[in-house]
Amino acid sequence: AAAWGEAWAFCHNGATDDLSGLSSAPDLRPRGSTDSERLFHHVLARLDPSDRRRSLGVILGGLRGFTCLNSFLATAGRVTVYARAGLGTARPRYYTLWHGTGEGLAIASSEPFPLRGVDWDAVPDGTCFELNIDS
């Protein structure tokens, strides 16, 4: 989707069970019926592009009725990552988001993978952070 003069991409792991609380800006019209697209439009309608990390955390932190909201919101220069699994999920490890760091790099992944010089930590629920992409 295009907003604020940039192309935006979004993906998330999990399911948003209650779509009735999700709404979109008038100029954003979902083309399909997936919960991910509806969630993306809900985020874009409320996002403060000058403070993506804080506003994404507030937007997704206020939602209820989901299995997981691990999300990646991206533009050409950076990715804003949010981690949150629903309480009482049947497979909590499946919904764990991982943050890997090493010299000169940072990775967000649904699974830690063996990579020399990278230390992995599970991302606590409710955490929002950014990865900057060098051009």
JSON list of N, CA, C and O in Angstrom, two decimals, residues 73-134:
[
{"chain": "A", "resi": 73, "resn": "LEU", "atom": "N", "xyz": [6.29, -4.44, 9.73]},
{"chain": "A", "resi": 73, "resn": "LEU", "atom": "CA", "xyz": [5.80, -3.32, 8.94]},
{"chain": "A", "resi": 73, "resn": "LEU", "atom": "C", "xyz": [7.02, -2.69, 8.28]},
{"chain": "A", "resi": 73, "resn": "LEU", "atom": "O", "xyz": [7.92, -2.22, 8.98]},
{"chain": "A", "resi": 74, "resn": "ALA", "atom": "N", "xyz": [7.06, -2.69, 6.95]},
{"chain": "A", "resi": 74, "resn": "ALA", "atom": "CA", "xyz": [8.29, -2.31, 6.26]},
{"chain": "A", "resi": 74, "resn": "ALA", "atom": "C", "xyz": [8.09, -1.22, 5.22]},
{"chain": "A", "resi": 74, "resn": "ALA", "atom": "O", "xyz": [7.05, -1.14, 4.56]},
{"chain": "A", "resi": 75, "resn": "THR", "atom": "N", "xyz": [9.12, -0.39, 5.11]},
{"chain": "A", "resi": 75, "resn": "THR", "atom": "CA", "xyz": [9.30, 0.53, 3.99]},
{"chain": "A", "resi": 75, "resn": "THR", "atom": "C", "xyz": [10.68, 0.22, 3.42]},
{"chain": "A", "resi": 75, "resn": "THR", "atom": "O", "xyz": [11.37, -0.67, 3.91]},
{"chain": "A", "resi": 76, "resn": "ALA", "atom": "N", "xyz": [11.09, 0.99, 2.42]},
{"chain": "A", "resi": 76, "resn": "ALA", "atom": "CA", "xyz": [12.37, 0.71, 1.77]},
{"chain": "A", "resi": 76, "resn": "ALA", "atom": "C", "xyz": [13.55, 0.79, 2.74]},
{"chain": "A", "resi": 76, "resn": "ALA", "atom": "O", "xyz": [14.53, 0.07, 2.58]},
{"chain": "A", "resi": 77, "resn": "GLY", "atom": "N", "xyz": [13.47, 1.63, 3.76]},
{"chain": "A", "resi": 77, "resn": "GLY", "atom": "CA", "xyz": [14.62, 1.84, 4.62]},
{"chain": "A", "resi": 77, "resn": "GLY", "atom": "C", "xyz": [14.61, 1.16, 5.97]},
{"chain": "A", "resi": 77, "resn": "GLY", "atom": "O", "xyz": [15.63, 1.09, 6.64]},
{"chain": "A", "resi": 78, "resn": "ARG", "atom": "N", "xyz": [13.45, 0.68, 6.41]},
{"chain": "A", "resi": 78, "resn": "ARG", "atom": "CA", "xyz": [13.43, 0.06, 7.73]},
{"chain": "A", "resi": 78, "resn": "ARG", "atom": "C", "xyz": [12.22, -0.85, 7.91]},
{"chain": "A", "resi": 78, "resn": "ARG", "atom": "O", "xyz": [11.22, -0.73, 7.22]},
{"chain": "A", "resi": 79, "resn": "VAL", "atom": "N", "xyz": [12.37, -1.71, 8.91]},
{"chain": "A", "resi": 79, "resn": "VAL", "atom": "CA", "xyz": [11.31, -2.65, 9.28]},
{"chain": "A", "resi": 79, "resn": "VAL", "atom": "C", "xyz": [11.00, -2.42, 10.76]},
{"chain": "A", "resi": 79, "resn": "VAL", "atom": "O", "xyz": [11.91, -2.42, 11.59]},
{"chain": "A", "resi": 80, "resn": "THR", "atom": "N", "xyz": [9.73, -2.23, 11.07]},
{"chain": "A", "resi": 80, "resn": "THR", "atom": "CA", "xyz": [9.29, -2.12, 12.46]},
{"chain": "A", "resi": 80, "resn": "THR", "atom": "C", "xyz": [8.68, -3.47, 12.83]},
{"chain": "A", "resi": 80, "resn": "THR", "atom": "O", "xyz": [7.80, -3.97, 12.13]},
{"chain": "A", "resi": 81, "resn": "VAL", "atom": "N", "xyz": [9.18, -4.04, 13.92]},
{"chain": "A", "resi": 81, "resn": "VAL", "atom": "CA", "xyz": [8.80, -5.39, 14.33]},
{"chain": "A", "resi": 81, "resn": "VAL", "atom": "C", "xyz": [8.04, -5.32, 15.65]},
{"chain": "A", "resi": 81, "resn": "VAL", "atom": "O", "xyz": [8.44, -4.60, 16.56]},
{"chain": "A", "resi": 82, "resn": "TYR", "atom": "N", "xyz": [6.96, -6.10, 15.74]},
{"chain": "A", "resi": 82, "resn": "TYR", "atom": "CA", "xyz": [6.16, -6.16, 16.96]},
{"chain": "A", "resi": 82, "resn": "TYR", "atom": "C", "xyz": [5.94, -7.62, 17.31]},
{"chain": "A", "resi": 82, "resn": "TYR", "atom": "O", "xyz": [5.63, -8.43, 16.44]},
{"chain": "A", "resi": 83, "resn": "ALA", "atom": "N", "xyz": [6.08, -7.97, 18.59]},
{"chain": "A", "resi": 83, "resn": "ALA", "atom": "CA", "xyz": [5.90, -9.35, 19.04]},
{"chain": "A", "resi": 83, "resn": "ALA", "atom": "C", "xyz": [4.82, -9.42, 20.10]},
{"chain": "A", "resi": 83, "resn": "ALA", "atom": "O", "xyz": [4.86, -8.71, 21.09]},
{"chain": "A", "resi": 84, "resn": "ARG", "atom": "N", "xyz": [3.84, -10.30, 19.86]},
{"chain": "A", "resi": 84, "resn": "ARG", "atom": "CA", "xyz": [2.82, -10.53, 20.88]},
{"chain": "A", "resi": 84, "resn": "ARG", "atom": "C", "xyz": [2.01, -11.77, 20.55]},
{"chain": "A", "resi": 84, "resn": "ARG", "atom": "O", "xyz": [1.39, -11.87, 19.49]},
{"chain": "A", "resi": 85, "resn": "ALA", "atom": "N", "xyz": [2.03, -12.73, 21.45]},
{"chain": "A", "resi": 85, "resn": "ALA", "atom": "CA", "xyz": [1.22, -13.93, 21.32]},
{"chain": "A", "resi": 85, "resn": "ALA", "atom": "C", "xyz": [0.00, -13.78, 22.22]},
{"chain": "A", "resi": 85, "resn": "ALA", "atom": "O", "xyz": [0.07, -13.16, 23.28]},
{"chain": "A", "resi": 86, "resn": "GLY", "atom": "N", "xyz": [-1.11, -14.36, 21.81]},
{"chain": "A", "resi": 86, "resn": "GLY", "atom": "CA", "xyz": [-2.32, -14.31, 22.61]},
{"chain": "A", "resi": 86, "resn": "GLY", "atom": "C", "xyz": [-2.17, -15.16, 23.87]},
{"chain": "A", "resi": 86, "resn": "GLY", "atom": "O", "xyz": [-1.44, -16.15, 23.87]},
{"chain": "A", "resi": 87, "resn": "LEU", "atom": "N", "xyz": [-2.82, -14.74, 24.92]},
{"chain": "A", "resi": 87, "resn": "LEU", "atom": "CA", "xyz": [-2.76, -15.50, 26.15]},
{"chain": "A", "resi": 87, "resn": "LEU", "atom": "C", "xyz": [-3.41, -16.87, 25.95]},
{"chain": "A", "resi": 87, "resn": "LEU", "atom": "O", "xyz": [-4.45, -16.98, 25.31]},
{"chain": "A", "resi": 88, "resn": "GLY", "atom": "N", "xyz": [-2.77, -17.89, 26.50]},
{"chain": "A", "resi": 88, "resn": "GLY", "atom": "CA", "xyz": [-3.34, -19.23, 26.44]},
{"chain": "A", "resi": 88, "resn": "GLY", "atom": "C", "xyz": [-3.27, -19.90, 25.09]},
{"chain": "A", "resi": 88, "resn": "GLY", "atom": "O", "xyz": [-4.03, -20.81, 24.82]},
{"chain": "A", "resi": 89, "resn": "THR", "atom": "N", "xyz": [-2.36, -19.45, 24.22]},
{"chain": "A", "resi": 89, "resn": "THR", "atom": "CA", "xyz": [-2.24, -20.11, 22.92]},
{"chain": "A", "resi": 89, "resn": "THR", "atom": "C", "xyz": [-1.77, -21.55, 23.13]},
{"chain": "A", "resi": 89, "resn": "THR", "atom": "O", "xyz": [-0.99, -21.85, 24.02]},
{"chain": "A", "resi": 90, "resn": "ALA", "atom": "N", "xyz": [-2.26, -22.43, 22.29]},
{"chain": "A", "resi": 90, "resn": "ALA", "atom": "CA", "xyz": [-1.95, -23.85, 22.43]},
{"chain": "A", "resi": 90, "resn": "ALA", "atom": "C", "xyz": [-0.49, -24.15, 22.12]},
{"chain": "A", "resi": 90, "resn": "ALA", "atom": "O", "xyz": [0.06, -25.11, 22.63]},
{"chain": "A", "resi": 91, "resn": "ARG", "atom": "N", "xyz": [0.14, -23.36, 21.27]},
{"chain": "A", "resi": 91, "resn": "ARG", "atom": "CA", "xyz": [1.52, -23.62, 20.87]},
{"chain": "A", "resi": 91, "resn": "ARG", "atom": "C", "xyz": [2.35, -22.36, 21.08]},
{"chain": "A", "resi": 91, "resn": "ARG", "atom": "O", "xyz": [2.76, -21.72, 20.12]},
{"chain": "A", "resi": 92, "resn": "PRO", "atom": "N", "xyz": [2.67, -21.99, 22.32]},
{"chain": "A", "resi": 92, "resn": "PRO", "atom": "CA", "xyz": [3.36, -20.71, 22.55]},
{"chain": "A", "resi": 92, "resn": "PRO", "atom": "C", "xyz": [4.73, -20.63, 21.88]},
{"chain": "A", "resi": 92, "resn": "PRO", "atom": "O", "xyz": [5.13, -19.59, 21.42]},
{"chain": "A", "resi": 93, "resn": "ARG", "atom": "N", "xyz": [5.52, -21.73, 21.80]},
{"chain": "A", "resi": 93, "resn": "ARG", "atom": "CA", "xyz": [6.82, -21.66, 21.15]},
{"chain": "A", "resi": 93, "resn": "ARG", "atom": "C", "xyz": [6.65, -21.34, 19.66]},
{"chain": "A", "resi": 93, "resn": "ARG", "atom": "O", "xyz": [7.45, -20.62, 19.09]},
{"chain": "A", "resi": 94, "resn": "TYR", "atom": "N", "xyz": [5.61, -21.85, 19.07]},
{"chain": "A", "resi": 94, "resn": "TYR", "atom": "CA", "xyz": [5.34, -21.58, 17.66]},
{"chain": "A", "resi": 94, "resn": "TYR", "atom": "C", "xyz": [5.20, -20.09, 17.41]},
{"chain": "A", "resi": 94, "resn": "TYR", "atom": "O", "xyz": [5.56, -19.58, 16.36]},
{"chain": "A", "resi": 95, "resn": "TYR", "atom": "N", "xyz": [4.68, -19.37, 18.38]},
{"chain": "A", "resi": 95, "resn": "TYR", "atom": "CA", "xyz": [4.47, -17.94, 18.23]},
{"chain": "A", "resi": 95, "resn": "TYR", "atom": "C", "xyz": [5.57, -17.09, 18.84]},
{"chain": "A", "resi": 95, "resn": "TYR", "atom": "O", "xyz": [5.41, -15.89, 19.01]},
{"chain": "A", "resi": 96, "resn": "THR", "atom": "N", "xyz": [6.68, -17.69, 19.19]},
{"chain": "A", "resi": 96, "resn": "THR", "atom": "CA", "xyz": [7.81, -16.92, 19.72]},
{"chain": "A", "resi": 96, "resn": "THR", "atom": "C", "xyz": [8.53, -16.23, 18.56]},
{"chain": "A", "resi": 96, "resn": "THR", "atom": "O", "xyz": [8.82, -16.85, 17.54]},
{"chain": "A", "resi": 97, "resn": "LEU", "atom": "N", "xyz": [8.81, -14.96, 18.73]},
{"chain": "A", "resi": 97, "resn": "LEU", "atom": "CA", "xyz": [9.61, -14.20, 17.77]},
{"chain": "A", "resi": 97, "resn": "LEU", "atom": "C", "xyz": [11.01, -14.07, 18.35]},
{"chain": "A", "resi": 97, "resn": "LEU", "atom": "O", "xyz": [11.17, -13.88, 19.55]},
{"chain": "A", "resi": 98, "resn": "TRP", "atom": "N", "xyz": [12.01, -14.19, 17.50]},
{"chain": "A", "resi": 98, "resn": "TRP", "atom": "CA", "xyz": [13.40, -14.18, 17.94]},
{"chain": "A", "resi": 98, "resn": "TRP", "atom": "C", "xyz": [14.14, -12.98, 17.36]},
{"chain": "A", "resi": 98, "resn": "TRP", "atom": "O", "xyz": [13.90, -12.58, 16.22]},
{"chain": "A", "resi": 99, "resn": "HIS", "atom": "N", "xyz": [15.05, -12.43, 18.16]},
{"chain": "A", "resi": 99, "resn": "HIS", "atom": "CA", "xyz": [15.89, -11.31, 17.73]},
{"chain": "A", "resi": 99, "resn": "HIS", "atom": "C", "xyz": [17.34, -11.78, 17.80]},
{"chain": "A", "resi": 99, "resn": "HIS", "atom": "O", "xyz": [17.82, -12.16, 18.86]},
{"chain": "A", "resi": 100, "resn": "GLY", "atom": "N", "xyz": [17.99, -11.76, 16.67]},
{"chain": "A", "resi": 100, "resn": "GLY", "atom": "CA", "xyz": [19.40, -12.14, 16.59]},
{"chain": "A", "resi": 100, "resn": "GLY", "atom": "C", "xyz": [20.27, -10.92, 16.38]},
{"chain": "A", "resi": 100, "resn": "GLY", "atom": "O", "xyz": [19.93, -10.05, 15.58]},
{"chain": "A", "resi": 101, "resn": "THR", "atom": "N", "xyz": [21.37, -10.85, 17.12]},
{"chain": "A", "resi": 101, "resn": "THR", "atom": "CA", "xyz": [22.30, -9.74, 16.96]},
{"chain": "A", "resi": 101, "resn": "THR", "atom": "C", "xyz": [23.71, -10.27, 16.85]},
{"chain": "A", "resi": 101, "resn": "THR", "atom": "O", "xyz": [24.07, -11.29, 17.44]},
{"chain": "A", "resi": 102, "resn": "GLY", "atom": "N", "xyz": [24.49, -9.58, 16.06]},
{"chain": "A", "resi": 102, "resn": "GLY", "atom": "CA", "xyz": [25.89, -9.90, 15.87]},
{"chain": "A", "resi": 102, "resn": "GLY", "atom": "C", "xyz": [26.59, -8.64, 15.40]},
{"chain": "A", "resi": 102, "resn": "GLY", "atom": "O", "xyz": [25.97, -7.59, 15.25]},
{"chain": "A", "resi": 103, "resn": "GLU", "atom": "N", "xyz": [27.86, -8.76, 15.14]},
{"chain": "A", "resi": 103, "resn": "GLU", "atom": "CA", "xyz": [28.62, -7.59, 14.72]},
{"chain": "A", "resi": 103, "resn": "GLU", "atom": "C", "xyz": [28.08, -7.04, 13.40]},
{"chain": "A", "resi": 103, "resn": "GLU", "atom": "O", "xyz": [28.11, -7.69, 12.37]},
{"chain": "A", "resi": 104, "resn": "GLY", "atom": "N", "xyz": [27.51, -5.82, 13.48]},
{"chain": "A", "resi": 104, "resn": "GLY", "atom": "CA", "xyz": [27.02, -5.15, 12.28]},
{"chain": "A", "resi": 104, "resn": "GLY", "atom": "C", "xyz": [25.71, -5.67, 11.74]},
{"chain": "A", "resi": 104, "resn": "GLY", "atom": "O", "xyz": [25.34, -5.33, 10.62]},
{"chain": "A", "resi": 105, "resn": "LEU", "atom": "N", "xyz": [24.98, -6.49, 12.52]},
{"chain": "A", "resi": 105, "resn": "LEU", "atom": "CA", "xyz": [23.71, -6.97, 11.99]},
{"chain": "A", "resi": 105, "resn": "LEU", "atom": "C", "xyz": [22.70, -7.21, 13.09]},
{"chain": "A", "resi": 105, "resn": "LEU", "atom": "O", "xyz": [23.04, -7.39, 14.25]},
{"chain": "A", "resi": 106, "resn": "ALA", "atom": "N", "xyz": [21.45, -7.18, 12.69]},
{"chain": "A", "resi": 106, "resn": "ALA", "atom": "CA", "xyz": [20.32, -7.52, 13.57]},
{"chain": "A", "resi": 106, "resn": "ALA", "atom": "C", "xyz": [19.30, -8.25, 12.72]},
{"chain": "A", "resi": 106, "resn": "ALA", "atom": "O", "xyz": [19.07, -7.89, 11.55]},
{"chain": "A", "resi": 107, "resn": "ILE", "atom": "N", "xyz": [18.70, -9.29, 13.28]},
{"chain": "A", "resi": 107, "resn": "ILE", "atom": "CA", "xyz": [17.77, -10.15, 12.55]},
{"chain": "A", "resi": 107, "resn": "ILE", "atom": "C", "xyz": [16.53, -10.35, 13.42]},
{"chain": "A", "resi": 107, "resn": "ILE", "atom": "O", "xyz": [16.63, -10.53, 14.62]},
{"chain": "A", "resi": 108, "resn": "ALA", "atom": "N", "xyz": [15.36, -10.39, 12.80]},
{"chain": "A", "resi": 108, "resn": "ALA", "atom": "CA", "xyz": [14.13, -10.82, 13.46]},
{"chain": "A", "resi": 108, "resn": "ALA", "atom": "C", "xyz": [13.64, -12.04, 12.69]},
{"chain": "A", "resi": 108, "resn": "ALA", "atom": "O", "xyz": [13.61, -12.02, 11.46]},
{"chain": "A", "resi": 109, "resn": "SER", "atom": "N", "xyz": [13.28, -13.09, 13.42]},
{"chain": "A", "resi": 109, "resn": "SER", "atom": "CA", "xyz": [12.92, -14.34, 12.76]},
{"chain": "A", "resi": 109, "resn": "SER", "atom": "C", "xyz": [11.95, -15.13, 13.62]},
{"chain": "A", "resi": 109, "resn": "SER", "atom": "O", "xyz": [11.94, -15.02, 14.84]},
{"chain": "A", "resi": 110, "resn": "SER", "atom": "N", "xyz": [11.15, -15.97, 12.96]},
{"chain": "A", "resi": 110, "resn": "SER", "atom": "CA", "xyz": [10.24, -16.84, 13.69]},
{"chain": "A", "resi": 110, "resn": "SER", "atom": "C", "xyz": [10.98, -18.02, 14.32]},
{"chain": "A", "resi": 110, "resn": "SER", "atom": "O", "xyz": [10.43, -18.70, 15.17]},
{"chain": "A", "resi": 111, "resn": "GLU", "atom": "N", "xyz": [12.21, -18.25, 13.92]},
{"chain": "A", "resi": 111, "resn": "GLU", "atom": "CA", "xyz": [13.03, -19.32, 14.48]},
{"chain": "A", "resi": 111, "resn": "GLU", "atom": "C", "xyz": [14.47, -18.84, 14.56]},
{"chain": "A", "resi": 111, "resn": "GLU", "atom": "O", "xyz": [14.97, -18.21, 13.62]},
{"chain": "A", "resi": 112, "resn": "PRO", "atom": "N", "xyz": [15.17, -19.16, 15.67]},
{"chain": "A", "resi": 112, "resn": "PRO", "atom": "CA", "xyz": [16.60, -18.87, 15.68]},
{"chain": "A", "resi": 112, "resn": "PRO", "atom": "C", "xyz": [17.30, -19.90, 14.80]},
{"chain": "A", "resi": 112, "resn": "PRO", "atom": "O", "xyz": [16.88, -21.06, 14.77]},
{"chain": "A", "resi": 113, "resn": "PHE", "atom": "N", "xyz": [18.27, -19.49, 14.04]},
{"chain": "A", "resi": 113, "resn": "PHE", "atom": "CA", "xyz": [18.99, -20.45, 13.20]},
{"chain": "A", "resi": 113, "resn": "PHE", "atom": "C", "xyz": [20.48, -20.28, 13.42]},
{"chain": "A", "resi": 113, "resn": "PHE", "atom": "O", "xyz": [20.94, -19.20, 13.77]},
{"chain": "A", "resi": 114, "resn": "PRO", "atom": "N", "xyz": [21.22, -21.38, 13.27]},
{"chain": "A", "resi": 114, "resn": "PRO", "atom": "CA", "xyz": [22.65, -21.31, 13.57]},
{"chain": "A", "resi": 114, "resn": "PRO", "atom": "C", "xyz": [23.38, -20.42, 12.57]},
{"chain": "A", "resi": 114, "resn": "PRO", "atom": "O", "xyz": [23.38, -20.68, 11.37]},
{"chain": "A", "resi": 115, "resn": "LEU", "atom": "N", "xyz": [23.96, -19.37, 13.10]},
{"chain": "A", "resi": 115, "resn": "LEU", "atom": "CA", "xyz": [24.73, -18.44, 12.29]},
{"chain": "A", "resi": 115, "resn": "LEU", "atom": "C", "xyz": [25.88, -17.96, 13.16]},
{"chain": "A", "resi": 115, "resn": "LEU", "atom": "O", "xyz": [25.66, -17.44, 14.25]},
{"chain": "A", "resi": 116, "resn": "ARG", "atom": "N", "xyz": [27.09, -18.19, 12.70]},
{"chain": "A", "resi": 116, "resn": "ARG", "atom": "CA", "xyz": [28.27, -17.85, 13.49]},
{"chain": "A", "resi": 116, "resn": "ARG", "atom": "C", "xyz": [28.26, -16.37, 13.89]},
{"chain": "A", "resi": 116, "resn": "ARG", "atom": "O", "xyz": [28.03, -15.50, 13.06]},
{"chain": "A", "resi": 117, "resn": "GLY", "atom": "N", "xyz": [28.49, -16.12, 15.17]},
{"chain": "A", "resi": 117, "resn": "GLY", "atom": "CA", "xyz": [28.59, -14.76, 15.68]},
{"chain": "A", "resi": 117, "resn": "GLY", "atom": "C", "xyz": [27.26, -14.09, 15.97]},
{"chain": "A", "resi": 117, "resn": "GLY", "atom": "O", "xyz": [27.23, -12.91, 16.27]},
{"chain": "A", "resi": 118, "resn": "VAL", "atom": "N", "xyz": [26.16, -14.84, 15.90]},
{"chain": "A", "resi": 118, "resn": "VAL", "atom": "CA", "xyz": [24.84, -14.27, 16.17]},
{"chain": "A", "resi": 118, "resn": "VAL", "atom": "C", "xyz": [24.29, -14.86, 17.46]},
{"chain": "A", "resi": 118, "resn": "VAL", "atom": "O", "xyz": [24.26, -16.08, 17.63]},
{"chain": "A", "resi": 119, "resn": "ASP", "atom": "N", "xyz": [23.89, -13.99, 18.37]},
{"chain": "A", "resi": 119, "resn": "ASP", "atom": "CA", "xyz": [23.25, -14.40, 19.61]},
{"chain": "A", "resi": 119, "resn": "ASP", "atom": "C", "xyz": [21.75, -14.16, 19.48]},
{"chain": "A", "resi": 119, "resn": "ASP", "atom": "O", "xyz": [21.31, -13.11, 19.01]},
{"chain": "A", "resi": 120, "resn": "TRP", "atom": "N", "xyz": [20.96, -15.15, 19.90]},
{"chain": "A", "resi": 120, "resn": "TRP", "atom": "CA", "xyz": [19.51, -15.09, 19.77]},
{"chain": "A", "resi": 120, "resn": "TRP", "atom": "C", "xyz": [18.83, -14.93, 21.12]},
{"chain": "A", "resi": 120, "resn": "TRP", "atom": "O", "xyz": [19.21, -15.57, 22.09]},
{"chain": "A", "resi": 121, "resn": "ASP", "atom": "N", "xyz": [17.80, -14.10, 21.16]},
{"chain": "A", "resi": 121, "resn": "ASP", "atom": "CA", "xyz": [16.97, -13.94, 22.34]},
{"chain": "A", "resi": 121, "resn": "ASP", "atom": "C", "xyz": [15.51, -13.95, 21.92]},
{"chain": "A", "resi": 121, "resn": "ASP", "atom": "O", "xyz": [15.15, -13.39, 20.87]},
{"chain": "A", "resi": 122, "resn": "ALA", "atom": "N", "xyz": [14.67, -14.59, 22.75]},
{"chain": "A", "resi": 122, "resn": "ALA", "atom": "CA", "xyz": [13.23, -14.53, 22.51]},
{"chain": "A", "resi": 122, "resn": "ALA", "atom": "C", "xyz": [12.77, -13.10, 22.78]},
{"chain": "A", "resi": 122, "resn": "ALA", "atom": "O", "xyz": [13.19, -12.48, 23.76]},
{"chain": "A", "resi": 123, "resn": "VAL", "atom": "N", "xyz": [11.93, -12.58, 21.92]},
{"chain": "A", "resi": 123, "resn": "VAL", "atom": "CA", "xyz": [11.42, -11.21, 22.08]},
{"chain": "A", "resi": 123, "resn": "VAL", "atom": "C", "xyz": [10.23, -11.26, 23.04]},
{"chain": "A", "resi": 123, "resn": "VAL", "atom": "O", "xyz": [9.26, -11.99, 22.79]},
{"chain": "A", "resi": 124, "resn": "PRO", "atom": "N", "xyz": [10.27, -10.50, 24.13]},
{"chain": "A", "resi": 124, "resn": "PRO", "atom": "CA", "xyz": [9.15, -10.50, 25.07]},
{"chain": "A", "resi": 124, "resn": "PRO", "atom": "C", "xyz": [7.87, -9.94, 24.43]},
{"chain": "A", "resi": 124, "resn": "PRO", "atom": "O", "xyz": [7.92, -9.05, 23.59]},
{"chain": "A", "resi": 125, "resn": "ASP", "atom": "N", "xyz": [6.73, -10.48, 24.86]},
{"chain": "A", "resi": 125, "resn": "ASP", "atom": "CA", "xyz": [5.45, -9.99, 24.37]},
{"chain": "A", "resi": 125, "resn": "ASP", "atom": "C", "xyz": [5.32, -8.49, 24.60]},
{"chain": "A", "resi": 125, "resn": "ASP", "atom": "O", "xyz": [5.73, -7.96, 25.64]},
{"chain": "A", "resi": 126, "resn": "GLY", "atom": "N", "xyz": [4.75, -7.81, 23.62]},
{"chain": "A", "resi": 126, "resn": "GLY", "atom": "CA", "xyz": [4.52, -6.38, 23.72]},
{"chain": "A", "resi": 126, "resn": "GLY", "atom": "C", "xyz": [5.70, -5.54, 23.30]},
{"chain": "A", "resi": 126, "resn": "GLY", "atom": "O", "xyz": [5.65, -4.33, 23.36]},
{"chain": "A", "resi": 127, "resn": "THR", "atom": "N", "xyz": [6.77, -6.19, 22.85]},
{"chain": "A", "resi": 127, "resn": "THR", "atom": "CA", "xyz": [7.97, -5.47, 22.44]},
{"chain": "A", "resi": 127, "resn": "THR", "atom": "C", "xyz": [7.86, -5.03, 20.98]},
{"chain": "A", "resi": 127, "resn": "THR", "atom": "O", "xyz": [7.42, -5.78, 20.12]},
{"chain": "A", "resi": 128, "resn": "CYS", "atom": "N", "xyz": [8.27, -3.80, 20.73]},
{"chain": "A", "resi": 128, "resn": "CYS", "atom": "CA", "xyz": [8.31, -3.25, 19.39]},
{"chain": "A", "resi": 128, "resn": "CYS", "atom": "C", "xyz": [9.70, -2.66, 19.17]},
{"chain": "A", "resi": 128, "resn": "CYS", "atom": "O", "xyz": [10.18, -1.92, 20.01]},
{"chain": "A", "resi": 129, "resn": "PHE", "atom": "N", "xyz": [10.35, -3.03, 18.08]},
{"chain": "A", "resi": 129, "resn": "PHE", "atom": "CA", "xyz": [11.69, -2.51, 17.79]},
{"chain": "A", "resi": 129, "resn": "PHE", "atom": "C", "xyz": [11.85, -2.34, 16.28]},
{"chain": "A", "resi": 129, "resn": "PHE", "atom": "O", "xyz": [11.01, -2.79, 15.51]},
{"chain": "A", "resi": 130, "resn": "GLU", "atom": "N", "xyz": [12.93, -1.67, 15.90]},
{"chain": "A", "resi": 130, "resn": "GLU", "atom": "CA", "xyz": [13.15, -1.39, 14.48]},
{"chain": "A", "resi": 130, "resn": "GLU", "atom": "C", "xyz": [14.46, -1.98, 14.00]},
{"chain": "A", "resi": 130, "resn": "GLU", "atom": "O", "xyz": [15.44, -2.05, 14.74]},
{"chain": "A", "resi": 131, "resn": "LEU", "atom": "N", "xyz": [14.45, -2.39, 12.74]},
{"chain": "A", "resi": 131, "resn": "LEU", "atom": "CA", "xyz": [15.65, -2.81, 12.03]},
{"chain": "A", "resi": 131, "resn": "LEU", "atom": "C", "xyz": [15.83, -1.83, 10.89]},
{"chain": "A", "resi": 131, "resn": "LEU", "atom": "O", "xyz": [14.92, -1.62, 10.08]},
{"chain": "A", "resi": 132, "resn": "ASN", "atom": "N", "xyz": [16.98, -1.19, 10.85]},
{"chain": "A", "resi": 132, "resn": "ASN", "atom": "CA", "xyz": [17.27, -0.27, 9.75]},
{"chain": "A", "resi": 132, "resn": "ASN", "atom": "C", "xyz": [17.98, -1.03, 8.65]},
{"chain": "A", "resi": 132, "resn": "ASN", "atom": "O", "xyz": [18.82, -1.88, 8.91]},
{"chain": "A", "resi": 133, "resn": "ILE", "atom": "N", "xyz": [17.61, -0.70, 7.44]},
{"chain": "A", "resi": 133, "resn": "ILE", "atom": "CA", "xyz": [18.17, -1.39, 6.29]},
{"chain": "A", "resi": 133, "resn": "ILE", "atom": "C", "xyz": [19.11, -0.42, 5.58]},
{"chain": "A", "resi": 133, "resn": "ILE", "atom": "O", "xyz": [18.70, 0.66, 5.16]},
{"chain": "A", "resi": 134, "resn": "ASP", "atom": "N", "xyz": [20.38, -0.80, 5.48]},
{"chain": "A", "resi": 134, "resn": "ASP", "atom": "CA", "xyz": [21.34, 0.04, 4.77]},
{"chain": "A", "resi": 134, "resn": "ASP", "atom": "C", "xyz": [21.12, -0.09, 3.29]},
{"chain": "A", "resi": 134, "resn": "ASP", "atom": "O", "xyz": [20.91, -1.18, 2.76]}
]
